[in-house]
PDB file of C-alpha atoms in Angstrom:
ATOM      1  CA  MET A   1     -21.339 -77.825 -46.421  1.00 70.00           C
ATOM      2  CA  ARG A   2     -18.463 -77.951 -44.318  1.00 83.00           C
ATOM      3  CA  ARG A   3     -18.999 -76.709 -40.401  1.00 94.00           C
ATOM      4  CA  PRO A   4     -16.251 -74.577 -38.502  1.00 98.00           C
ATOM      5  CA  ASP A   5     -15.093 -74.756 -34.729  1.00 98.00           C
ATOM      6  CA  VAL A   6     -16.325 -71.461 -33.645  1.00 98.00           C
ATOM      7  CA  ALA A   7     -15.011 -70.272 -30.438  1.00 98.00           C
ATOM      8  CA  ALA A   8     -16.091 -66.359 -29.017  1.00 98.00           C
ATOM      9  CA  PHE A   9     -14.177 -64.859 -26.522  1.00 98.00           C
ATOM     10  CA  PHE A  10     -16.450 -61.932 -25.062  1.00 98.00           C
ATOM     11  CA  ASP A  11     -14.721 -58.752 -24.141  1.00 97.00           C
ATOM     12  CA  PRO A  12     -16.898 -56.764 -21.187  1.00 96.00           C
ATOM     13  CA  ARG A  13     -15.224 -53.525 -21.693  1.00 95.00           C
ATOM     14  CA  THR A  14     -16.042 -53.013 -25.077  1.00 96.00           C
ATOM     15  CA  PHE A  15     -19.191 -55.492 -25.615  1.00 97.00           C
ATOM     16  CA  SER A  16     -16.952 -56.848 -28.397  1.00 97.00           C
ATOM     17  CA  ILE A  17     -16.808 -60.531 -29.581  1.00 98.00           C
ATOM     18  CA  GLN A  18     -13.957 -61.524 -30.769  1.00 98.00           C
ATOM     19  CA  TYR A  19     -13.361 -65.363 -32.882  1.00 98.00           C
ATOM     20  CA  VAL A  20     -11.249 -68.135 -33.843  1.00 98.00           C
ATOM     21  CA  VAL A  21     -12.314 -70.279 -36.509  1.00 98.00           C
ATOM     22  CA  SER A  22     -10.748 -73.658 -37.034  1.00 98.00           C
ATOM     23  CA  ASP A  23     -11.182 -76.371 -39.260  1.00 98.00           C
ATOM     24  CA  PRO A  24     -11.670 -79.856 -37.147  1.00 97.00           C
ATOM     25  CA  ARG A  25      -9.961 -81.474 -40.036  1.00 97.00           C
ATOM     26  CA  THR A  26      -6.354 -79.762 -40.800  1.00 97.00           C
ATOM     27  CA  LYS A  27      -6.769 -77.811 -37.272  1.00 98.00           C
ATOM     28  CA  ALA A  28      -6.027 -74.451 -39.356  1.00 98.00           C
ATOM     29  CA  CYS A  29      -7.374 -71.365 -38.140  1.00 98.00           C
ATOM     30  CA  ALA A  30      -8.101 -67.434 -38.194  1.00 98.00           C
ATOM     31  CA  ILE A  31      -9.003 -64.769 -35.524  1.00 98.00           C
ATOM     32  CA  ILE A  32     -12.021 -62.632 -36.499  1.00 98.00           C
ATOM     33  CA  ASP A  33     -12.217 -59.364 -34.572  1.00 98.00           C
ATOM     34  CA  PRO A  34      -9.104 -59.553 -32.027  1.00 98.00           C
ATOM     35  CA  VAL A  35      -9.601 -56.754 -29.628  1.00 98.00           C
ATOM     36  CA  LEU A  36      -6.233 -54.590 -28.090  1.00 98.00           C
ATOM     37  CA  ASP A  37      -6.723 -53.955 -24.073  1.00 98.00           C
ATOM     38  CA  PHE A  38      -7.137 -49.552 -24.142  1.00 97.00           C
ATOM     39  CA  ASP A  39      -7.893 -47.957 -21.094  1.00 95.00           C
ATOM     40  CA  GLU A  40      -8.892 -44.335 -22.106  1.00 93.00           C
ATOM     41  CA  LYS A  41      -8.607 -42.833 -18.372  1.00 93.00           C
ATOM     42  CA  SER A  42      -4.867 -43.646 -17.825  1.00 95.00           C
ATOM     43  CA  GLY A  43      -3.760 -44.271 -21.488  1.00 94.00           C
ATOM     44  CA  SER A  44      -2.400 -47.167 -20.749  1.00 95.00           C
ATOM     45  CA  THR A  45      -3.000 -50.780 -22.664  1.00 97.00           C
ATOM     46  CA  THR A  46      -2.591 -54.337 -22.383  1.00 97.00           C
ATOM     47  CA  THR A  47      -2.729 -57.812 -24.350  1.00 98.00           C
ATOM     48  CA  HIS A  48      -4.641 -59.545 -22.443  1.00 98.00           C
ATOM     49  CA  ASN A  49      -7.715 -60.601 -24.972  1.00 98.00           C
ATOM     50  CA  ALA A  50      -4.927 -61.239 -27.804  1.00 98.00           C
ATOM     51  CA  GLU A  51      -2.903 -63.242 -25.274  1.00 98.00           C
ATOM     52  CA  MET A  52      -6.123 -65.326 -24.923  1.00 98.00           C
ATOM     53  CA  LEU A  53      -6.624 -65.751 -28.557  1.00 98.00           C
ATOM     54  CA  LEU A  54      -3.428 -67.249 -28.797  1.00 98.00           C
ATOM     55  CA  ASP A  55      -3.486 -69.342 -25.034  1.00 98.00           C
ATOM     56  CA  HIS A  56      -6.827 -71.191 -26.639  1.00 98.00           C
ATOM     57  CA  ILE A  57      -4.899 -72.182 -30.059  1.00 98.00           C
ATOM     58  CA  GLN A  58      -1.788 -73.263 -28.761  1.00 98.00           C
ATOM     59  CA  GLY A  59      -4.167 -75.595 -26.247  1.00 98.00           C
ATOM     60  CA  GLN A  60      -6.178 -76.739 -29.131  1.00 98.00           C
ATOM     61  CA  ASP A  61      -3.187 -77.756 -31.093  1.00 98.00           C
ATOM     62  CA  LEU A  62      -4.365 -75.093 -33.861  1.00 98.00           C
ATOM     63  CA  ARG A  63      -2.226 -73.163 -36.076  1.00 98.00           C
ATOM     64  CA  LEU A  64      -3.366 -69.912 -37.134  1.00 98.00           C
ATOM     65  CA  HIS A  65      -3.601 -68.734 -40.609  1.00 98.00           C
ATOM     66  CA  TRP A  66      -4.863 -65.641 -40.665  1.00 98.00           C
ATOM     67  CA  ILE A  67      -5.819 -62.154 -38.653  1.00 98.00           C
ATOM     68  CA  LEU A  68      -8.512 -60.840 -40.067  1.00 98.00           C
ATOM     69  CA  ASP A  69     -10.976 -57.325 -39.158  1.00 98.00           C
ATOM     70  CA  THR A  70     -14.283 -57.003 -40.652  1.00 98.00           C
ATOM     71  CA  HIS A  71     -13.534 -53.151 -40.738  1.00 97.00           C
ATOM     72  CA  PRO A  72     -11.816 -50.321 -39.139  1.00 97.00           C
ATOM     73  CA  HIS A  73     -13.590 -50.507 -35.228  1.00 96.00           C
ATOM     74  CA  ALA A  74     -14.729 -47.591 -33.748  1.00 95.00           C
ATOM     75  CA  ASP A  75     -15.508 -48.683 -30.007  1.00 94.00           C
ATOM     76  CA  HIS A  76     -11.828 -50.693 -29.554  1.00 96.00           C
ATOM     77  CA  LEU A  77      -8.163 -50.543 -30.799  1.00 97.00           C
ATOM     78  CA  SER A  78      -7.558 -53.744 -33.392  1.00 98.00           C
ATOM     79  CA  ALA A  79      -5.081 -56.468 -31.995  1.00 98.00           C
ATOM     80  CA  ALA A  80      -3.976 -57.449 -35.405  1.00 98.00           C
ATOM     81  CA  ALA A  81      -1.271 -55.980 -35.467  1.00 98.00           C
ATOM     82  CA  TYR A  82       0.001 -57.093 -32.323  1.00 98.00           C
ATOM     83  CA  LEU A  83      -0.942 -60.566 -33.251  1.00 98.00           C
ATOM     84  CA  ARG A  84       0.861 -60.422 -36.432  1.00 98.00           C
ATOM     85  CA  GLU A  85       4.665 -59.334 -34.870  1.00 98.00           C
ATOM     86  CA  ARG A  86       3.742 -62.153 -32.199  1.00 97.00           C
ATOM     87  CA  THR A  87       2.853 -65.057 -34.837  1.00 98.00           C
ATOM     88  CA  GLY A  88       3.703 -63.544 -38.156  1.00 98.00           C
ATOM     89  CA  ALA A  89       0.545 -64.547 -39.782  1.00 98.00           C
ATOM     90  CA  PRO A  90      -1.284 -63.065 -42.247  1.00 98.00           C
ATOM     91  CA  THR A  91      -3.655 -59.692 -41.528  1.00 98.00           C
ATOM     92  CA  ALA A  92      -6.630 -58.782 -43.842  1.00 98.00           C
ATOM     93  CA  ILE A  93      -9.584 -56.173 -44.279  1.00 98.00           C
ATOM     94  CA  GLY A  94     -11.762 -55.334 -47.124  1.00 98.00           C
ATOM     95  CA  SER A  95     -10.524 -53.142 -49.967  1.00 98.00           C
ATOM     96  CA  ARG A  96     -12.336 -50.362 -49.282  1.00 98.00           C
ATOM     97  CA  VAL A  97     -10.533 -49.469 -45.884  1.00 98.00           C
ATOM     98  CA  THR A  98      -8.645 -47.120 -47.993  1.00 98.00           C
ATOM     99  CA  ASP A  99     -11.876 -45.215 -48.192  1.00 97.00           C
ATOM    100  CA  VAL A 100     -12.126 -44.624 -44.443  1.00 98.00           C
ATOM    101  CA  GLN A 101      -8.572 -43.746 -44.099  1.00 98.00           C
ATOM    102  CA  ARG A 102      -9.242 -40.791 -46.638  1.00 97.00           C
ATOM    103  CA  ILE A 103     -12.248 -39.674 -44.822  1.00 97.00           C
ATOM    104  CA  TRP A 104     -10.353 -39.963 -41.251  1.00 97.00           C
ATOM    105  CA  SER A 105      -7.002 -39.055 -42.236  1.00 97.00           C
ATOM    106  CA  LYS A 106      -8.647 -35.404 -43.145  1.00 96.00           C
ATOM    107  CA  ILE A 107     -10.190 -35.736 -39.461  1.00 96.00           C
ATOM    108  CA  TYR A 108      -7.178 -36.485 -37.889  1.00 97.00           C
ATOM    109  CA  ASN A 109      -4.805 -33.295 -40.300  1.00 97.00           C
ATOM    110  CA  TRP A 110      -2.585 -36.751 -40.750  1.00 97.00           C
ATOM    111  CA  PRO A 111      -1.520 -35.670 -44.354  1.00 96.00           C
ATOM    112  CA  ASP A 112       1.186 -38.562 -43.930  1.00 96.00           C
ATOM    113  CA  LEU A 113      -0.331 -41.704 -43.257  1.00 97.00           C
ATOM    114  CA  PRO A 114      -0.534 -43.682 -46.326  1.00 97.00           C
ATOM    115  CA  VAL A 115      -4.150 -44.281 -47.542  1.00 98.00           C
ATOM    116  CA  ASP A 116      -3.783 -47.073 -49.887  1.00 98.00           C
ATOM    117  CA  GLY A 117      -3.817 -50.063 -47.677  1.00 98.00           C
ATOM    118  CA  LYS A 118      -0.386 -51.479 -47.152  1.00 98.00           C
ATOM    119  CA  GLN A 119      -0.713 -51.875 -43.487  1.00 98.00           C
ATOM    120  CA  TRP A 120      -2.439 -54.737 -44.177  1.00 98.00           C
ATOM    121  CA  ASP A 121      -1.012 -58.547 -45.861  1.00 98.00           C
ATOM    122  CA  ARG A 122      -4.331 -59.008 -48.191  1.00 98.00           C
ATOM    123  CA  LEU A 123      -7.561 -56.399 -48.843  1.00 98.00           C
ATOM    124  CA  PHE A 124     -10.288 -58.618 -49.779  1.00 98.00           C
ATOM    125  CA  PHE A 125     -13.062 -57.242 -52.539  1.00 98.00           C
ATOM    126  CA  ASP A 126     -16.551 -58.564 -52.576  1.00 98.00           C
ATOM    127  CA  GLY A 127     -16.781 -61.869 -53.656  1.00 97.00           C
ATOM    128  CA  ASP A 128     -13.200 -62.886 -53.078  1.00 98.00           C
ATOM    129  CA  THR A 129     -12.360 -66.487 -51.641  1.00 98.00           C
ATOM    130  CA  PHE A 130      -9.558 -67.960 -49.595  1.00 98.00           C
ATOM    131  CA  SER A 131      -9.175 -71.023 -47.086  1.00 97.00           C
ATOM    132  CA  ILE A 132      -9.024 -71.845 -43.412  1.00 98.00           C
ATOM    133  CA  GLY A 133      -7.428 -75.090 -44.077  1.00 97.00           C
ATOM    134  CA  SER A 134     -10.415 -76.980 -45.969  1.00 97.00           C
ATOM    135  CA  ILE A 135     -12.780 -74.781 -45.568  1.00 97.00           C
ATOM    136  CA  GLU A 136     -13.371 -71.842 -48.360  1.00 97.00           C
ATOM    137  CA  VAL A 137     -14.423 -68.856 -46.910  1.00 98.00           C
ATOM    138  CA  GLY A 138     -16.283 -65.769 -48.803  1.00 98.00           C
ATOM    139  CA  VAL A 139     -15.911 -62.153 -48.880  1.00 98.00           C
ATOM    140  CA  MET A 140     -19.167 -60.598 -49.165  1.00 98.00           C
ATOM    141  CA  TYR A 141     -19.618 -56.413 -49.274  1.00 97.00           C
ATOM    142  CA  SER A 142     -21.165 -54.935 -46.437  1.00 98.00           C
ATOM    143  CA  PRO A 143     -21.985 -51.347 -46.209  1.00 97.00           C
ATOM    144  CA  GLY A 144     -23.318 -49.429 -43.649  1.00 97.00           C
ATOM    145  CA  HIS A 145     -22.215 -48.904 -40.807  1.00 97.00           C
ATOM    146  CA  THR A 146     -19.227 -48.126 -42.370  1.00 96.00           C
ATOM    147  CA  LEU A 147     -17.825 -48.043 -46.031  1.00 96.00           C
ATOM    148  CA  ALA A 148     -15.664 -51.162 -45.478  1.00 97.00           C
ATOM    149  CA  SER A 149     -17.261 -53.655 -43.635  1.00 97.00           C
ATOM    150  CA  ILE A 150     -16.906 -57.139 -45.045  1.00 98.00           C
ATOM    151  CA  THR A 151     -18.973 -60.840 -43.909  1.00 98.00           C
ATOM    152  CA  TYR A 152     -16.757 -63.654 -43.792  1.00 98.00           C
ATOM    153  CA  THR A 153     -18.810 -66.410 -44.738  1.00 98.00           C
ATOM    154  CA  ALA A 154     -17.327 -70.014 -43.520  1.00 98.00           C
ATOM    155  CA  GLY A 155     -18.929 -73.235 -44.301  1.00 96.00           C
ATOM    156  CA  ASP A 156     -22.407 -73.077 -42.202  1.00 97.00           C
ATOM    157  CA  ALA A 157     -21.140 -69.912 -40.974  1.00 98.00           C
ATOM    158  CA  VAL A 158     -20.829 -66.120 -41.082  1.00 98.00           C
ATOM    159  CA  PHE A 159     -19.645 -63.287 -39.525  1.00 98.00           C
ATOM    160  CA  VAL A 160     -21.695 -60.400 -39.445  1.00 97.00           C
ATOM    161  CA  HIS A 161     -20.026 -57.913 -36.836  1.00 90.00           C
ATOM    162  CA  ASP A 162     -21.799 -54.021 -37.554  1.00 92.00           C
ATOM    163  CA  THR A 163     -24.680 -55.303 -39.221  1.00 96.00           C
ATOM    164  CA  VAL A 164     -27.220 -57.128 -37.387  1.00 97.00           C
ATOM    165  CA  PHE A 165     -26.694 -57.891 -33.704  1.00 98.00           C
ATOM    166  CA  MET A 166     -28.564 -60.704 -31.629  1.00 98.00           C
ATOM    167  CA  PRO A 167     -32.088 -60.391 -32.775  1.00 98.00           C
ATOM    168  CA  ASP A 168     -33.336 -58.789 -29.466  1.00 97.00           C
ATOM    169  CA  GLY A 169     -30.311 -56.058 -30.486  1.00 97.00           C
ATOM    170  CA  GLY A 170     -31.519 -54.562 -33.499  1.00 97.00           C
ATOM    171  CA  THR A 171     -28.895 -53.684 -35.508  1.00 98.00           C
ATOM    172  CA  ALA A 172     -25.520 -51.144 -35.937  1.00 96.00           C
ATOM    173  CA  ARG A 173     -25.611 -47.540 -35.779  1.00 96.00           C
ATOM    174  CA  ALA A 174     -24.706 -46.133 -39.430  1.00 97.00           C
ATOM    175  CA  ASP A 175     -24.321 -42.518 -38.691  1.00 95.00           C
ATOM    176  CA  PHE A 176     -20.616 -42.486 -38.739  1.00 92.00           C
ATOM    177  CA  PRO A 177     -18.909 -40.416 -41.330  1.00 93.00           C
ATOM    178  CA  GLY A 178     -19.104 -42.665 -44.621  1.00 94.00           C
ATOM    179  CA  GLY A 179     -22.105 -44.768 -43.176  1.00 95.00           C
ATOM    180  CA  SER A 180     -25.473 -45.262 -44.688  1.00 97.00           C
ATOM    181  CA  ALA A 181     -28.741 -46.548 -43.108  1.00 98.00           C
ATOM    182  CA  ARG A 182     -29.768 -47.758 -46.300  1.00 98.00           C
ATOM    183  CA  SER A 183     -26.581 -50.052 -47.284  1.00 98.00           C
ATOM    184  CA  LEU A 184     -26.533 -51.094 -44.029  1.00 98.00           C
ATOM    185  CA  TRP A 185     -30.440 -52.023 -45.025  1.00 98.00           C
ATOM    186  CA  SER A 186     -29.137 -53.710 -48.548  1.00 98.00           C
ATOM    187  CA  SER A 187     -26.254 -55.774 -46.791  1.00 98.00           C
ATOM    188  CA  ILE A 188     -28.711 -56.743 -44.573  1.00 98.00           C
ATOM    189  CA  GLN A 189     -30.813 -58.260 -46.823  1.00 97.00           C
ATOM    190  CA  ASN A 190     -27.581 -59.936 -48.326  1.00 97.00           C
ATOM    191  CA  ILE A 191     -26.643 -62.021 -45.927  1.00 98.00           C
ATOM    192  CA  LEU A 192     -30.591 -62.874 -44.759  1.00 97.00           C
ATOM    193  CA  THR A 193     -30.386 -64.339 -48.500  1.00 97.00           C
ATOM    194  CA  LEU A 194     -28.196 -67.445 -47.205  1.00 97.00           C
ATOM    195  CA  PRO A 195     -29.292 -70.745 -45.892  1.00 97.00           C
ATOM    196  CA  SER A 196     -32.048 -70.638 -43.144  1.00 97.00           C
ATOM    197  CA  ASN A 197     -29.541 -72.499 -40.893  1.00 97.00           C
ATOM    198  CA  THR A 198     -26.519 -70.771 -40.959  1.00 98.00           C
ATOM    199  CA  ARG A 199     -24.713 -69.883 -38.200  1.00 98.00           C
ATOM    200  CA  VAL A 200     -24.693 -66.111 -37.215  1.00 98.00           C
ATOM    201  CA  PHE A 201     -22.124 -64.567 -35.213  1.00 98.00           C
ATOM    202  CA  VAL A 202     -22.733 -60.986 -34.483  1.00 98.00           C
ATOM    203  CA  GLY A 203     -19.512 -58.583 -33.496  1.00 96.00           C
ATOM    204  CA  HIS A 204     -20.966 -56.931 -30.400  1.00 97.00           C
ATOM    205  CA  ASP A 205     -23.907 -57.519 -27.448  1.00 97.00           C
ATOM    206  CA  TYR A 206     -24.766 -55.328 -25.057  1.00 96.00           C
ATOM    207  CA  GLN A 207     -26.743 -57.296 -23.349  1.00 97.00           C
ATOM    208  CA  PRO A 208     -30.746 -55.276 -23.800  1.00 96.00           C
ATOM    209  CA  GLY A 209     -31.877 -56.382 -20.290  1.00 95.00           C
ATOM    210  CA  GLY A 210     -28.916 -57.235 -18.550  1.00 96.00           C
ATOM    211  CA  ARG A 211     -29.178 -60.653 -19.390  1.00 96.00           C
ATOM    212  CA  ARG A 212     -25.601 -62.657 -20.094  1.00 97.00           C
ATOM    213  CA  PRO A 213     -23.648 -62.229 -23.206  1.00 98.00           C
ATOM    214  CA  LEU A 214     -24.849 -64.307 -26.567  1.00 98.00           C
ATOM    215  CA  TRP A 215     -23.019 -63.836 -29.954  1.00 98.00           C
ATOM    216  CA  GLU A 216     -24.800 -67.178 -31.799  1.00 98.00           C
ATOM    217  CA  SER A 217     -28.078 -66.936 -33.832  1.00 98.00           C
ATOM    218  CA  THR A 218     -29.303 -67.848 -37.402  1.00 98.00           C
ATOM    219  CA  VAL A 219     -30.638 -66.348 -40.763  1.00 98.00           C
ATOM    220  CA  GLU A 220     -34.296 -68.399 -39.936  1.00 98.00           C
ATOM    221  CA  ARG A 221     -33.897 -66.227 -36.598  1.00 98.00           C
ATOM    222  CA  GLN A 222     -33.083 -62.621 -37.665  1.00 98.00           C
ATOM    223  CA  ARG A 223     -35.779 -63.035 -40.648  1.00 97.00           C
ATOM    224  CA  ALA A 224     -37.896 -63.975 -38.062  1.00 97.00           C
ATOM    225  CA  GLU A 225     -36.991 -62.215 -34.971  1.00 98.00           C
ATOM    226  CA  ASN A 226     -34.581 -59.361 -35.496  1.00 98.00           C
ATOM    227  CA  ILE A 227     -36.383 -56.323 -33.704  1.00 98.00           C
ATOM    228  CA  HIS A 228     -35.185 -53.485 -36.498  1.00 98.00           C
ATOM    229  CA  VAL A 229     -35.347 -56.306 -39.242  1.00 97.00           C
ATOM    230  CA  ALA A 230     -38.638 -58.452 -39.206  1.00 97.00           C
ATOM    231  CA  PRO A 231     -41.061 -55.187 -38.814  1.00 96.00           C
ATOM    232  CA  CYS A 232     -39.555 -52.922 -41.789  1.00 96.00           C
ATOM    233  CA  ALA A 233     -41.470 -53.837 -44.796  1.00 93.00           C
ATOM    234  CA  CYS A 234     -38.646 -51.930 -47.358  1.00 96.00           C
ATOM    235  CA  ALA A 235     -35.674 -50.335 -47.076  1.00 97.00           C
ATOM    236  CA  ASP A 236     -37.628 -46.995 -46.167  1.00 98.00           C
ATOM    237  CA  GLU A 237     -39.449 -47.948 -42.902  1.00 97.00           C
ATOM    238  CA  PHE A 238     -35.883 -49.267 -41.649  1.00 98.00           C
ATOM    239  CA  VAL A 239     -34.627 -46.358 -42.716  1.00 98.00           C
ATOM    240  CA  ALA A 240     -36.993 -44.372 -40.810  1.00 98.00           C
ATOM    241  CA  LEU A 241     -36.311 -46.361 -37.671  1.00 97.00           C
ATOM    242  CA  ARG A 242     -32.394 -46.730 -37.919  1.00 97.00           C
ATOM    243  CA  GLU A 243     -31.679 -42.786 -38.172  1.00 97.00           C
ATOM    244  CA  ALA A 244     -33.701 -42.197 -35.809  1.00 97.00           C
ATOM    245  CA  ARG A 245     -32.744 -44.312 -33.689  1.00 96.00           C
ATOM    246  CA  ASP A 246     -28.807 -42.819 -34.191  1.00 96.00           C
ATOM    247  CA  ARG A 247     -29.843 -39.064 -33.507  1.00 95.00           C
ATOM    248  CA  THR A 248     -30.405 -40.641 -30.017  1.00 95.00           C
ATOM    249  CA  LEU A 249     -27.272 -42.724 -29.225  1.00 94.00           C
ATOM    250  CA  PRO A 250     -23.729 -41.059 -28.144  1.00 92.00           C
ATOM    251  CA  MET A 251     -20.645 -41.577 -30.190  1.00 89.00           C
ATOM    252  CA  PRO A 252     -18.807 -44.266 -29.312  1.00 91.00           C
ATOM    253  CA  LYS A 253     -16.907 -43.369 -26.007  1.00 90.00           C
ATOM    254  CA  LEU A 254     -13.574 -44.801 -27.496  1.00 94.00           C
ATOM    255  CA  ILE A 255     -13.978 -43.837 -31.307  1.00 95.00           C
ATOM    256  CA  LEU A 256     -11.788 -41.285 -31.710  1.00 95.00           C
ATOM    257  CA  HIS A 257      -9.009 -42.854 -29.856  1.00 96.00           C
ATOM    258  CA  ALA A 258      -9.689 -46.233 -32.120  1.00 97.00           C
ATOM    259  CA  LEU A 259      -9.498 -45.310 -35.654  1.00 97.00           C
ATOM    260  CA  GLN A 260      -6.477 -42.763 -35.588  1.00 96.00           C
ATOM    261  CA  VAL A 261      -4.997 -47.015 -34.440  1.00 98.00           C
ATOM    262  CA  ASN A 262      -7.319 -49.090 -36.408  1.00 98.00           C
ATOM    263  CA  ILE A 263      -7.050 -46.984 -39.893  1.00 98.00           C
ATOM    264  CA  ASN A 264      -3.142 -48.033 -39.640  1.00 98.00           C
ATOM    265  CA  GLY A 265      -3.506 -51.557 -38.950  1.00 98.00           C
ATOM    266  CA  GLY A 266      -3.557 -51.631 -35.594  1.00 97.00           C
ATOM    267  CA  ARG A 267      -0.331 -49.916 -35.408  1.00 97.00           C
ATOM    268  CA  LEU A 268      -0.094 -47.648 -31.761  1.00 97.00           C
ATOM    269  CA  PRO A 269       2.327 -43.982 -32.805  1.00 96.00           C
ATOM    270  CA  GLU A 270       5.780 -44.381 -32.721  1.00 95.00           C
ATOM    271  CA  PRO A 271       7.334 -43.190 -29.354  1.00 96.00           C
ATOM    272  CA  GLU A 272       8.311 -39.462 -29.102  1.00 96.00           C
ATOM    273  CA  GLY A 273      11.826 -38.870 -27.890  1.00 96.00           C
ATOM    274  CA  ASN A 274      10.945 -39.055 -24.422  1.00 97.00           C
ATOM    275  CA  GLY A 275       9.580 -42.830 -25.481  1.00 95.00           C
ATOM    276  CA  LEU A 276       6.437 -42.448 -24.854  1.00 95.00           C
ATOM    277  CA  ARG A 277       3.398 -42.772 -27.210  1.00 96.00           C
ATOM    278  CA  TYR A 278       0.615 -40.108 -27.848  1.00 96.00           C
ATOM    279  CA  LEU A 279      -3.230 -40.342 -29.635  1.00 96.00           C
ATOM    280  CA  LYS A 280      -4.009 -37.084 -31.474  1.00 93.00           C
ATOM    281  CA  VAL A 281      -7.653 -35.861 -30.431  1.00 92.00           C
ATOM    282  CA  PRO A 282      -9.446 -34.274 -32.899  1.00 93.00           C
ATOM    283  CA  MET A 283     -11.405 -31.179 -31.193  1.00 91.00           C
ATOM    284  CA  GLY A 284     -15.009 -30.381 -32.222  1.00 88.00           C
ATOM    285  CA  ALA A 285     -15.037 -32.907 -35.166  1.00 86.00           C
ATOM    286  CA  PHE A 286     -18.203 -34.575 -34.502  1.00 85.00           C
ATOM    287  CA  GLN A 287     -20.412 -31.166 -33.485  1.00 80.00           C
ATOM    288  CA  GLY A 288     -23.741 -31.629 -32.543  1.00 76.00           C
ATOM    289  CA  SER A 289     -23.246 -35.192 -30.900  1.00 79.00           C
ATOM    290  CA  VAL A 290     -25.281 -36.476 -28.830  1.00 81.00           C
ATOM    291  CA  TRP A 291     -23.279 -36.589 -25.612  1.00 75.00           C
ATOM    292  CA  SER A 292     -23.850 -39.480 -23.110  1.00 63.00           C
TER     293      SER A 292
END
């Protein structure tokens, strides 16, 4: 099994990990889950994280073949559209993003939003394959956190984003619109059928206990040590644990900002007559949510 090079970039503002995955033989690479920097207090964006990824690619003499998202993120804005404009590399996401678009276009009262996924260059289906140079990449449909979540398998590495976290961090929440703790359990079990030495790269690390950021484990470690998975003997036990925890969690602070950008392929709203862009925040869309 081929072993891709994996460079990880941690964003402390959103606790997100972005990846540049490359083929040592051909120097082809892909970016996974890039972050567009956004300050909700000032309403300003920057491209610090995206430029850091591009600097790494240039410094390692890599060739960018893909800009990939695992799902429409609720905790950060995607830099996919910006990176496509800068590089011309195609963007891709899971095909079920269209279901997420339909749900959130109603929440935003956005009837003009195209909900066919055409904002991306390619929509991946479960079982699809593509390549990063000589490394074949597989797509696993991994719903639960969202309806559209997918996992990328590349050689001995798997990129799971919001399914499992590091073993001491447990698993992702499943209470967003379209989420399902039972589906999340099933998706996790599918991932854990991969070979034990498969490297597992997560999409967030919330640094339990204040430890330093971490993002790489193995399937074997996840099976044995994940604090939400290992103690559960069946789906029912996991669902009870996950749903009880979700009831205590506040909504992510950027969810209402991020989703309207991310269901549109990472595109910011068009400038209005005064040259400024405006995000729309629905009020009362999540009655009863926990406040932080």
